[in-house]
Coordinates of C-alpha atoms and ligand atoms in Angstrom, one line a residue:
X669 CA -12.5 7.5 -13.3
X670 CA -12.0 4.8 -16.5
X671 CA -8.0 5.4 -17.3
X672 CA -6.8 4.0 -20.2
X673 CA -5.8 0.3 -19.9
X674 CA -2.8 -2.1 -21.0
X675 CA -5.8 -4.3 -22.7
X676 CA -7.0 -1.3 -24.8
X677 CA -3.0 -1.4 -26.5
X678 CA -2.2 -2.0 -30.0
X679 CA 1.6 -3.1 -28.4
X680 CA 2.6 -5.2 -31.3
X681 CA 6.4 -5.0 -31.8
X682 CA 6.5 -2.0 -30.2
X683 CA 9.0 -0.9 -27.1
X684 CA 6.7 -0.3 -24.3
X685 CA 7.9 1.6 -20.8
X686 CA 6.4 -0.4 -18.1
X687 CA 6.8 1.1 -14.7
X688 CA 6.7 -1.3 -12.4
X689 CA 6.9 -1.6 -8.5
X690 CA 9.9 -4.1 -8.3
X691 CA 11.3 -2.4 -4.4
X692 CA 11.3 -6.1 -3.0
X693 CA 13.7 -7.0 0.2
X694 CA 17.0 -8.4 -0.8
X695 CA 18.9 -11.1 1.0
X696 CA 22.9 -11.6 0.3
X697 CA 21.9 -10.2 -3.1
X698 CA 19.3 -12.4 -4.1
X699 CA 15.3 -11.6 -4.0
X700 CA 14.3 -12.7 -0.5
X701 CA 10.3 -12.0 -1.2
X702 CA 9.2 -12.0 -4.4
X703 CA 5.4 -10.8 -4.1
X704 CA 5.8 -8.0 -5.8
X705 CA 7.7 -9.2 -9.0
X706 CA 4.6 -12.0 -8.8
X707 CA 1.7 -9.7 -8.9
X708 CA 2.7 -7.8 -11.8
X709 CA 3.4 -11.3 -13.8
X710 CA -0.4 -10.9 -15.2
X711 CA 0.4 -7.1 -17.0
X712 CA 4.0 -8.5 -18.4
X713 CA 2.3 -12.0 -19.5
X714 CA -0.3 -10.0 -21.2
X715 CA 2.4 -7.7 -23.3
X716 CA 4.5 -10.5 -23.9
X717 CA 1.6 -12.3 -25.3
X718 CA 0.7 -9.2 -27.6
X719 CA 4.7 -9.6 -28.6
X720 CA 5.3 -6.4 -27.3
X721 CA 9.4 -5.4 -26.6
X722 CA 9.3 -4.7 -23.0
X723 CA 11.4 -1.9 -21.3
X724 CA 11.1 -2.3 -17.5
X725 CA 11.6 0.1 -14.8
X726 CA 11.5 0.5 -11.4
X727 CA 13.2 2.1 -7.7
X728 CA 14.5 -0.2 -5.1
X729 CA 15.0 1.0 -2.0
X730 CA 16.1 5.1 -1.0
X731 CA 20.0 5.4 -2.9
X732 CA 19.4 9.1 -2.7
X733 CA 19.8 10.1 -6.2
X734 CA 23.4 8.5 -6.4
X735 CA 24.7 5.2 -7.7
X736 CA 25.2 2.5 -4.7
X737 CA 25.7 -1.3 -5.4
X738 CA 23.4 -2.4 -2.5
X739 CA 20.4 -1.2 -4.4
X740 CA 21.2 -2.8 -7.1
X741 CA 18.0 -4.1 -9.4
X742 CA 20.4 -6.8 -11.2
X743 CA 19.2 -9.7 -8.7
X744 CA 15.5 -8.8 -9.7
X745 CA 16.6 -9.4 -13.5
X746 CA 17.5 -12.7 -12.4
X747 CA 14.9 -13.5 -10.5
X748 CA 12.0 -12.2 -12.9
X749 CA 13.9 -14.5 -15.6
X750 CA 13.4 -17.5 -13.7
X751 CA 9.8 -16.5 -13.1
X752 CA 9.2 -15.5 -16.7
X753 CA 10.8 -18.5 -18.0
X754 CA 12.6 -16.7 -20.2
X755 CA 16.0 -14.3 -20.3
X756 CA 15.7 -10.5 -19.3
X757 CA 18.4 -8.7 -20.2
X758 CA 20.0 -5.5 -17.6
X759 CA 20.8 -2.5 -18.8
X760 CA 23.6 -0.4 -16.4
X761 CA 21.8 2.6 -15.9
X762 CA 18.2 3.4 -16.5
X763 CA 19.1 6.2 -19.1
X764 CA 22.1 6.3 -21.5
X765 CA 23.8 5.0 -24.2
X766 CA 23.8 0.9 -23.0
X767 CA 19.9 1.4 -22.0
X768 CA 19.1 3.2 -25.5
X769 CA 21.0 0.0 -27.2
X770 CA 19.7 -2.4 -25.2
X771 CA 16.0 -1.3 -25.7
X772 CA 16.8 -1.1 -29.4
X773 CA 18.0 -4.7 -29.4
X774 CA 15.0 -6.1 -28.0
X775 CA 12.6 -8.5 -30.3
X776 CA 9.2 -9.1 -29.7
X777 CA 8.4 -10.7 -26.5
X778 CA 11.7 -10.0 -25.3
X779 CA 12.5 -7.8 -21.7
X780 CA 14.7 -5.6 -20.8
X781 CA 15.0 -4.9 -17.0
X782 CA 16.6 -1.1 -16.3
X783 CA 18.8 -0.1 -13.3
X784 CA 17.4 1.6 -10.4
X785 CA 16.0 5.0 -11.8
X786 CA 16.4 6.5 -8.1
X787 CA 20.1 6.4 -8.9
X788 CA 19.4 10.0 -10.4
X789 CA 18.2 12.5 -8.4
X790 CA 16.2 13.7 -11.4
X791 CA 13.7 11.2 -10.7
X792 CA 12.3 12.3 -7.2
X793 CA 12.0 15.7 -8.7
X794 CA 10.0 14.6 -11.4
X795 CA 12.6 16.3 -14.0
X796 CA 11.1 16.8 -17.6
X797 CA 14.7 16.1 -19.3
X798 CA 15.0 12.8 -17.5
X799 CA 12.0 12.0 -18.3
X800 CA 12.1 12.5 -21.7
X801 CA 14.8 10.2 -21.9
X802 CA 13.1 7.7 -20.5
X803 CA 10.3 8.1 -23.1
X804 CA 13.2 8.0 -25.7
X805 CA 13.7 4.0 -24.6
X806 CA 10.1 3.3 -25.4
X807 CA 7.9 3.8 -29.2
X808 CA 5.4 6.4 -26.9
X809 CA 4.0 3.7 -24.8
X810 CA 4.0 3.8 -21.3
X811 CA 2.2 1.2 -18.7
X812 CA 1.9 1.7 -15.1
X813 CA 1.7 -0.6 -13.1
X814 CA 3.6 0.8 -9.9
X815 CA 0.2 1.3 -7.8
X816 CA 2.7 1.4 -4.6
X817 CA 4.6 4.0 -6.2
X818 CA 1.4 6.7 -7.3
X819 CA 1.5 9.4 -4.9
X820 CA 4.9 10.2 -6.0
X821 CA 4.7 12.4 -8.9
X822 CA 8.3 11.1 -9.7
X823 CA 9.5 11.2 -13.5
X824 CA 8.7 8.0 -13.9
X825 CA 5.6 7.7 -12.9
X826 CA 4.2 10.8 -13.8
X827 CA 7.1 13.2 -16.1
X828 CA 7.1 10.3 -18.2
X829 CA 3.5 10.6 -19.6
X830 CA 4.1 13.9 -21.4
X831 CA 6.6 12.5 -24.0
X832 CA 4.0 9.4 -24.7
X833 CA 1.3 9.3 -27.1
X834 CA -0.5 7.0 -25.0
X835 CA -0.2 6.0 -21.1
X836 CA -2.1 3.6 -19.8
X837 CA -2.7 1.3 -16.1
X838 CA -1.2 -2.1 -16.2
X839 CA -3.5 -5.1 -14.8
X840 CA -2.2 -4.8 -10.8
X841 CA -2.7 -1.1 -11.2
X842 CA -6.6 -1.5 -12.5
X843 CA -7.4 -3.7 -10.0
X844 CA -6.5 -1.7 -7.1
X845 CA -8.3 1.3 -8.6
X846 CA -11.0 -0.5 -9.2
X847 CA -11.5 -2.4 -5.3
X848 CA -10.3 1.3 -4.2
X849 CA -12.8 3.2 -6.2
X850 CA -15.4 1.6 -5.1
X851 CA -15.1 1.5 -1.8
X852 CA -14.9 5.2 -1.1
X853 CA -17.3 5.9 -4.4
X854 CA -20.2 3.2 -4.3
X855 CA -19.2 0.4 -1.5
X856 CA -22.4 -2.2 -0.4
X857 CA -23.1 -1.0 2.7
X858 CA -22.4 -1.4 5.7
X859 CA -19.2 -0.2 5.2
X860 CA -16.9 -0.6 8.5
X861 CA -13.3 0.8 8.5
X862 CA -10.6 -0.7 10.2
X863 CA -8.0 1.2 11.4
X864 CA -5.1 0.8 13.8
X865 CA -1.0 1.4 14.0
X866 CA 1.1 3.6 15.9
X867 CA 0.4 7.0 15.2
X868 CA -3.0 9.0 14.7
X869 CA -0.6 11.9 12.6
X870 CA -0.4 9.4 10.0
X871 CA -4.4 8.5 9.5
X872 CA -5.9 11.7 10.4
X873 CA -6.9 12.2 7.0
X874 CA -8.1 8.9 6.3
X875 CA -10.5 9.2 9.5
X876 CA -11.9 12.2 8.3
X877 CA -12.5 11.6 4.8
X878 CA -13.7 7.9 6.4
X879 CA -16.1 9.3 8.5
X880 CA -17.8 11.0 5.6
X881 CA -18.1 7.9 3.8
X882 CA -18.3 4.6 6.1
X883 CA -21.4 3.7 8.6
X884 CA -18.8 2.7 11.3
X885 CA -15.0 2.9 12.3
X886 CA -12.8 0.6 14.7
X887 CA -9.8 2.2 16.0
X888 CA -7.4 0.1 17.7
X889 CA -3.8 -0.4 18.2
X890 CA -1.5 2.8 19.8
X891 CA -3.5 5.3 17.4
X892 CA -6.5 4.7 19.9
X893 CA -5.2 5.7 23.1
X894 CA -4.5 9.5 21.7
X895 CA -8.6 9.5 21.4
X896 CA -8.8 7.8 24.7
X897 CA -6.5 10.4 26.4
X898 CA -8.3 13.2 24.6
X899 CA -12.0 12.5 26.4
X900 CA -10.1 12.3 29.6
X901 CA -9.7 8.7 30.2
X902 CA -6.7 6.7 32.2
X903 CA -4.1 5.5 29.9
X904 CA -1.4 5.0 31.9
X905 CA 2.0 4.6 29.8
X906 CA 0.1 4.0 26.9
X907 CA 1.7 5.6 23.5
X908 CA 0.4 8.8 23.3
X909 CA 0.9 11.7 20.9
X910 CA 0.7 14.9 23.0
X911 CA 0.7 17.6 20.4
X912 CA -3.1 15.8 18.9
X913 CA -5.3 15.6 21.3
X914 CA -7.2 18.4 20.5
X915 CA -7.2 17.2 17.1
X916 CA -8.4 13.7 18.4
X917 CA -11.5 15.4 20.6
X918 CA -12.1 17.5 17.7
X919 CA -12.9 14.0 15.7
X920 CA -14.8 12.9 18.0
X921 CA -16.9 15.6 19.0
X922 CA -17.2 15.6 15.1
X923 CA -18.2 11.4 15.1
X924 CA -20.7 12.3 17.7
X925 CA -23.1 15.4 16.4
X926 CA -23.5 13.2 13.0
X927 CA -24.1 10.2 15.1
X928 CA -21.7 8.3 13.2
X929 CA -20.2 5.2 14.7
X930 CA -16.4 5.7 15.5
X931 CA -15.8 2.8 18.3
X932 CA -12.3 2.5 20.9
X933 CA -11.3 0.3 22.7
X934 CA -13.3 -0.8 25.6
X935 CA -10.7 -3.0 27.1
X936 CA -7.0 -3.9 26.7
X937 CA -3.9 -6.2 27.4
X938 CA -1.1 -4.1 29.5
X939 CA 2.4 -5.1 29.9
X940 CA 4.9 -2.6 32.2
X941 CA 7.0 -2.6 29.2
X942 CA 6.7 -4.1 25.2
X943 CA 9.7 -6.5 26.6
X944 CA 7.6 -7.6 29.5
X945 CA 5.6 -10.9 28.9
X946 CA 3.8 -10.8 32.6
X947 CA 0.4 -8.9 31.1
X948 CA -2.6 -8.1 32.8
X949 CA -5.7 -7.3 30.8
X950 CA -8.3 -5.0 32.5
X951 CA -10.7 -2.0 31.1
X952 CA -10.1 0.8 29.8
X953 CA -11.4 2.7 32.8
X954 CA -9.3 0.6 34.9
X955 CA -6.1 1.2 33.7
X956 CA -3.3 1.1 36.3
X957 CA -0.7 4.1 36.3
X958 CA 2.6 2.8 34.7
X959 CA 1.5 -0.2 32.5
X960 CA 1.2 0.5 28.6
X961 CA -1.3 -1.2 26.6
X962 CA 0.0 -3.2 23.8
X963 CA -3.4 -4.9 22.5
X964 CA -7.0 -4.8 22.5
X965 CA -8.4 -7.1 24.9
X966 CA -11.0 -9.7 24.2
X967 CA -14.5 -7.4 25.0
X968 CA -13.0 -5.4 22.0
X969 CA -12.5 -8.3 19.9
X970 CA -16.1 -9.6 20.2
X971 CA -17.6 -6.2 19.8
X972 CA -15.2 -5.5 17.0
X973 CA -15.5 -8.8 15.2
X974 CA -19.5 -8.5 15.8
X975 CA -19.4 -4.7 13.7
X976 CA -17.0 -6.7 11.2
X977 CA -19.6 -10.0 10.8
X978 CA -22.5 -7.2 9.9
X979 CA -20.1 -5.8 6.6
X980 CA -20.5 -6.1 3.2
X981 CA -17.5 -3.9 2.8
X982 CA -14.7 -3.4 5.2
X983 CA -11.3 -1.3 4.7
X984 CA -8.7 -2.7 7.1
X985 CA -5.2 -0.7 7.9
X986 CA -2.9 -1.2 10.5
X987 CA -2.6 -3.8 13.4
X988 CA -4.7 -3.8 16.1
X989 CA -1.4 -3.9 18.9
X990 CA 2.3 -4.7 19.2
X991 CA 1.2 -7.7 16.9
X992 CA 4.9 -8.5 16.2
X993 CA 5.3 -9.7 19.5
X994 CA 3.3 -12.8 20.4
X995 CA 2.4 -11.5 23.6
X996 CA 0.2 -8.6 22.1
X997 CA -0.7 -10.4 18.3
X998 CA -4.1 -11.7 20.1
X999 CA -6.3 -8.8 18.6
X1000 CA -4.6 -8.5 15.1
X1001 CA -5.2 -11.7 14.5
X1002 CA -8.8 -12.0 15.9
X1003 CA -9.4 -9.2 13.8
X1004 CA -7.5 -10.8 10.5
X1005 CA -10.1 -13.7 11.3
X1006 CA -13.1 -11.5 11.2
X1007 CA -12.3 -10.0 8.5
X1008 CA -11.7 -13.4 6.5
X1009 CA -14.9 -14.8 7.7
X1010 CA -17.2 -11.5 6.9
X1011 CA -15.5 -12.1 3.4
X1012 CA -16.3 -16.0 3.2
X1013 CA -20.1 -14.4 4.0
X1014 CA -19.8 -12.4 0.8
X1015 CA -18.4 -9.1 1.8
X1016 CA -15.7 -7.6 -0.1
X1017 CA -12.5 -7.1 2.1
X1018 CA -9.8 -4.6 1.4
X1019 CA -6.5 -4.7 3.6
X1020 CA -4.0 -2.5 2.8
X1021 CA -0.5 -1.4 4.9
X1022 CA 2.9 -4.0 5.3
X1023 CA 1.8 -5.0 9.3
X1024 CA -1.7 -5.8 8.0
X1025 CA -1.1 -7.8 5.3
X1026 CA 1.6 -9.7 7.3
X1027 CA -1.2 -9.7 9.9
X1028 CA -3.6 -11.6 7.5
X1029 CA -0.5 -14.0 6.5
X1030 CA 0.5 -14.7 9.9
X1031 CA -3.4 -16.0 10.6
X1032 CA -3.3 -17.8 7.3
X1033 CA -6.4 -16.4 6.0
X1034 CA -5.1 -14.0 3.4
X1035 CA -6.2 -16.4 0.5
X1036 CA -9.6 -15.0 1.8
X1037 CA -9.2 -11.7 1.7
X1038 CA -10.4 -10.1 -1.4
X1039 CA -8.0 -7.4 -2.0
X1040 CA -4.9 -7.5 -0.8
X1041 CA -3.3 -3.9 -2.1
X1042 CA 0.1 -3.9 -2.7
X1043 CA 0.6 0.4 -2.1
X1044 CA 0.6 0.8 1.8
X1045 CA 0.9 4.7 1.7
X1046 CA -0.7 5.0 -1.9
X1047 CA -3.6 3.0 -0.8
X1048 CA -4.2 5.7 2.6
X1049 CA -4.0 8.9 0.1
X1050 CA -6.3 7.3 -1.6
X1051 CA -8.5 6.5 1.2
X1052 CA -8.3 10.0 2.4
X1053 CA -9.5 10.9 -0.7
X1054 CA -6.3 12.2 -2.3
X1055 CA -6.0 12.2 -6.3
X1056 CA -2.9 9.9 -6.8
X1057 CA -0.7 11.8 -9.4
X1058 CA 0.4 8.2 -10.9
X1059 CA -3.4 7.7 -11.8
X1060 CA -4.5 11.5 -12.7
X1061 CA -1.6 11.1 -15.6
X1062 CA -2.8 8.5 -17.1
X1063 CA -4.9 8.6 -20.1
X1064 CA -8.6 8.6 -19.7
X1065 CA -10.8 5.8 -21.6
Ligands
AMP1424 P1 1.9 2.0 11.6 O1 3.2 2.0 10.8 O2 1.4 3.4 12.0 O3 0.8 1.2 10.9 O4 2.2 1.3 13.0 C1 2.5 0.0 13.1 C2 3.2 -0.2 14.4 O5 2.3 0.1 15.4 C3 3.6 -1.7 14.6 O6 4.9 -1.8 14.6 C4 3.0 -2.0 16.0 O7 3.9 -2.7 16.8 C5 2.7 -0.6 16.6 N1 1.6 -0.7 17.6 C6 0.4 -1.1 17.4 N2 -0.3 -1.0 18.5 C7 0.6 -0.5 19.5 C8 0.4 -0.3 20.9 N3 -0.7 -0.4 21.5 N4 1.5 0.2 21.5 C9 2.7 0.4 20.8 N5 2.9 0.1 19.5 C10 1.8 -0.3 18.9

């Protein structure tokens, strides 16, 4: 799946459409965390060195296809001006008369940040007029570098490629194809799959289309206790999601006739309640009625962490327990540990999902981590083997 890339562009003073993935947290309107302006920095470097005129665009937040102040992109002009090093000029509204002039103004080098395009509800439903006015503000270029914002076939992300001659994947963009693609298309094996988080609804794709292609899967977190329910095991308060237990024993009946590897939980910590800091850890089997388990307890971690050191590739999503209470952060951050160390050992790491990468933070190993991806639900689709409709439009090689 080669797409077209921003290093293949002849962008010489030219107006390219760069879509980018600037929905950052703001604070008493200034940029609180910048990450995500920082790791698309390489893709607008590159353009400005090939004195391209750069039109920007991005959502922030969920305005609900009307204009509202708080959602403002204006502080992220300021903000990617200071990390530029150079002026970016604002344009009102993200189509329009002052974003038409303002994108005919611009000289080579120069960018040109537009206003929220989720101000219109035209964007969400991918609307071919919008879009086209959108390709108006470029000279048929169009870069994406919004990885975070692919599975949305939004106008633009996706309209916009029909009214460019040429639509290519920005740097951030290629790079998480590329970790991506290979882990579900070629990865050095063994491949172990992490996965944890609150709800088994939300990953039941990505264990099935995991199980296909992985040689072992660790499920942790509240996700596991579903399974755990489902072959008749004591749970006690443990979150539980009702309605899929037959889907659960269905997996797992599945896992065991082709002998693949899915492991649970074998032990836990328990609180009485998520506010409770008296805990008690104890086995799964020995799981007293009204106490909820909030973490994996430290037989998982060894046996987890051992199935992590084997890896040479390993696909981490969603924390192990109620990590954002100290109480229960024990087996995330074991976990983020393994996972660093496996990659010091020369496996390739791939963590994905806001909790996990704040996991990997929080244990101060995500310097070690070898992708980091910056599209929580983008990066699942994509592990459950969806085709993103940000990457089908783009151009091929
Ligand atoms: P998700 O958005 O599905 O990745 O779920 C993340 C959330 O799952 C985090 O806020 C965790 O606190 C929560 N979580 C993880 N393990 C547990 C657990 N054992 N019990 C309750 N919540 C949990």
């Amino acid at each position: 799946m080669q797409k077209l890339s921003i290093r293949d562009l002849d962008m010489a003073a030219k107006r390219v459409f760069v879509r980018v993935d600037f929905n950052v947290p703001l604070e008493g309107g200034r940029v609180s965390d910048d990450t995500r302006i920082r790791e698309t920095l390489p893709t607008l470097r590159l353009a400005i060195e090939r004195r391209a005129r750069l039109v920007l665009a991005s959502h922030l937040g969920r305005p609900k296809g009307k204009v509202d102040p708080k959602y403002s992109l204006a502080p992220v002009a300021v903000k990617l001006g200071e990390m530029l090093g150079k002026p970016v000029a604002f344009a009102s509204d993200c189509v329009g008369a002052d974003a038409e002039a303002k994108s005919k103004a611009l000289r080579n080098g120069e960018v040109l940040l537009l206003e929220n395009v989720r101000y219109h509800p035209e964007e969400e439903a991918n609307d071919p007029e919008f879009s086209k006015q959108l390709a108006a503000l470029c000279d048929q270029i169009f870069v994406c570098d919004a990885f975070g914002s692919a599975h949305r076939a939004h106008a633009s992300v996706v309209g916009i490629t029909k009214y460019v001659r040429q639509a290519a994947a920005g740097l951030l963009m290629e790079k998480e194809i590329a970790y991506l693609g290979k882990a579900i298309s070629n990865p050095e094996r063994p491949f172990v799959a992490v996965l944890g988080g609150a709800k088994v609804s939300d990953k039941i794709e990505v264990v099935q289309n995991l199980m296909k292609l992985a040689d072992a899967m660790l499920i942790g977190g509240a996700m596991a206790y579903t399974f755990l329910k489902s072959q008749g095991r004591p749970v006690g308060k443990s979150l539980v999601e009702n309605d899929k237990l037959d889907l659960a024993r269905s997996l797992l009946s599945e896992a065991q006739s082709r002998k693949f590897r899915l492991l649970l939980p074998v032990d836990h910590v328990l609180a009485e309640s998520p506010d409770s800091t008296a805990t008690k850890v104890t086995d799964i089997a020995g799981t007293p009625d009204g106490w909820m388990g909030l973490d994996v307890g430290p037989k998982t971690i060894d046996e987890f962490s051992r199935e992590i050191a084997k890896a040479r590739t390993i696909v981490w999503n969603g924390p192990l327990g109620m990590f954002e209470k100290p109480a229960f952060a024990q087996g995330t951050l074991a976990i983020a540990k393994a996972v660093a160390a496996a990659t010091t050992g020369g496996a390739t790491s791939i963590i994905g999902g806001g909790d996990s990468v704040a996991a990997v933070e929080q244990a101060g190993v995500a310097k070690q981590i070898s992708h980091i991806s910056t599209g929580g639900g983008a990066s699942l689709e994509f592990l459950a083997g969806e085709k993103l409709p940000g990457v089908e439009a783009l151009n091929n090689a």
